[in-house]
Coordinates of C-alpha atoms in Angstrom, one line a residue:
M9 CA 33.6 -7.6 30.7
A10 CA 29.9 -7.2 28.3
T11 CA 28.3 -10.0 26.7
I12 CA 25.8 -8.9 23.9
K13 CA 23.1 -12.0 22.9
A14 CA 20.7 -11.6 20.4
F15 CA 17.5 -13.2 20.5
I16 CA 14.6 -13.5 19.8
R17 CA 11.4 -13.9 22.5
T18 CA 8.3 -15.3 20.9
S19 CA 6.1 -19.2 21.5
V20 CA 4.7 -19.4 18.3
K21 CA 6.2 -21.2 16.0
G22 CA 6.6 -19.5 12.6
S23 CA 5.3 -15.9 13.6
E24 CA 7.7 -13.1 12.9
S25 CA 9.3 -11.5 15.7
N26 CA 11.9 -9.2 16.4
I27 CA 14.6 -9.0 17.2
R28 CA 16.6 -8.3 20.1
I29 CA 19.7 -7.5 22.4
R30 CA 20.7 -7.9 25.7
L31 CA 23.9 -7.0 27.1
F32 CA 25.4 -8.4 29.7
I33 CA 27.9 -6.3 32.0
G34 CA 29.7 -8.1 34.8
N35 CA 27.3 -10.4 36.5
N36 CA 24.8 -7.2 38.1
V37 CA 23.3 -5.7 34.7
S38 CA 21.1 -6.6 31.8
I39 CA 19.8 -4.6 29.8
Y40 CA 17.5 -4.6 26.6
G41 CA 17.1 -3.5 23.7
T42 CA 14.5 -4.1 20.6
T43 CA 16.1 -4.0 16.6
P44 CA 13.9 -3.2 14.1
K45 CA 15.5 -6.7 11.6
K46 CA 12.4 -9.9 12.2
I47 CA 12.5 -13.0 11.5
A48 CA 10.4 -15.4 11.9
S49 CA 10.5 -18.1 14.9
D50 CA 11.5 -21.2 13.0
K51 CA 13.8 -19.7 10.4
W52 CA 16.1 -18.0 14.0
S53 CA 18.8 -20.1 16.0
N54 CA 19.4 -18.4 19.9
E55 CA 22.1 -20.2 20.4
T56 CA 23.4 -19.2 17.5
E57 CA 22.8 -15.9 17.2
S58 CA 22.2 -16.3 13.6
I59 CA 19.5 -17.3 10.9
K60 CA 19.5 -21.4 11.0
T61 CA 21.6 -22.9 8.0
R62 CA 19.4 -25.8 7.4
I63 CA 17.1 -23.5 6.4
I64 CA 16.0 -23.6 3.0
Y65 CA 17.4 -18.6 2.7
D66 CA 19.2 -17.2 0.6
D67 CA 22.9 -17.4 1.2
K68 CA 23.2 -13.9 0.2
L69 CA 20.3 -12.6 2.8
R70 CA 21.3 -15.4 5.1
N71 CA 25.2 -14.0 5.6
E72 CA 23.8 -9.7 5.2
F73 CA 21.4 -10.9 7.6
N74 CA 23.8 -12.9 9.8
K75 CA 26.8 -9.8 9.1
D76 CA 24.1 -6.6 10.5
I77 CA 23.5 -8.3 13.9
T78 CA 27.9 -9.3 13.8
D79 CA 27.8 -5.5 13.1
L80 CA 25.6 -3.6 15.5
K81 CA 26.5 -5.9 18.7
A82 CA 30.8 -4.5 17.5
N83 CA 28.9 -1.0 17.2
I84 CA 28.2 -1.2 20.6
L85 CA 30.7 -2.5 22.1
K86 CA 32.3 0.2 20.6
A87 CA 30.0 3.2 21.8
M88 CA 31.0 1.1 25.7
E89 CA 34.8 1.6 24.9
S90 CA 34.0 5.7 25.0
I91 CA 31.3 6.2 28.3
D92 CA 31.3 4.8 31.7
K93 CA 29.3 1.7 32.7
A94 CA 27.5 3.3 35.3
D95 CA 26.4 5.6 32.0
I96 CA 24.9 2.2 30.2
S97 CA 21.1 2.8 30.2
T98 CA 18.0 1.2 28.1
E99 CA 17.4 4.7 26.9
W100 CA 21.2 4.1 26.3
L101 CA 20.9 0.3 24.2
D102 CA 18.2 1.8 22.3
T103 CA 20.2 4.9 21.1
Q104 CA 22.9 2.8 20.1
I105 CA 20.2 0.7 18.2
D106 CA 19.3 3.7 16.8
K107 CA 22.7 4.6 15.2
H108 CA 22.7 1.8 13.6
Y109 CA 19.8 0.8 11.5
H110 CA 19.5 5.0 11.7
P111 CA 22.6 6.5 10.6
E112 CA 21.4 9.9 9.8
K113 CA 19.6 10.8 12.5
Y114 CA 22.6 11.3 13.8
K115 CA 24.7 12.9 11.2
I116 CA 26.2 16.4 11.9
A117 CA 24.7 18.7 9.2
E118 CA 27.8 21.1 7.2
S119 CA 25.8 23.9 8.4
E120 CA 25.6 23.3 11.9
K121 CA 29.1 21.4 12.6
P122 CA 31.4 24.0 14.9
L123 CA 34.2 26.4 12.7
T124 CA 37.9 25.9 13.3
L125 CA 39.8 27.8 14.7
F126 CA 41.2 28.8 10.9
E127 CA 37.5 28.8 9.0
F128 CA 36.1 31.3 12.1
I129 CA 39.1 34.1 11.7
E130 CA 38.6 33.6 8.1
Q131 CA 34.6 34.2 8.2
F132 CA 35.1 37.1 10.5
I133 CA 38.0 38.8 9.0
K134 CA 35.1 38.8 5.4
E135 CA 31.9 40.1 8.6
A136 CA 34.1 42.9 10.4
P137 CA 33.4 45.4 7.5
T138 CA 30.0 45.5 7.6

């Protein structure tokens, strides 16, 4: 069973830190990754893995920020379903984080998509005379 925790690491109160992700797989594997999201250490709760509720902060921004972290964790767990646990590494986790925040980098361009059988047949018929 995999567990994901979101936290920040800083000893300077009030300084901004990137939110980090820690992925636990069983008792043996613990992998870390860093997100591009930043927040001041006095506004983040490592216990609840979200922005502190007692902090005066725009509710809409708080909800979006917290939802983004929750979605990231869900995306990582979903990606783990289709991969062998032995292949999970720090690089894999960093790629999953990057895919979450920059999906456009990982989309296949229309021209790069492989053709279906029918598309290939149509293209072959059109290009056969030449």
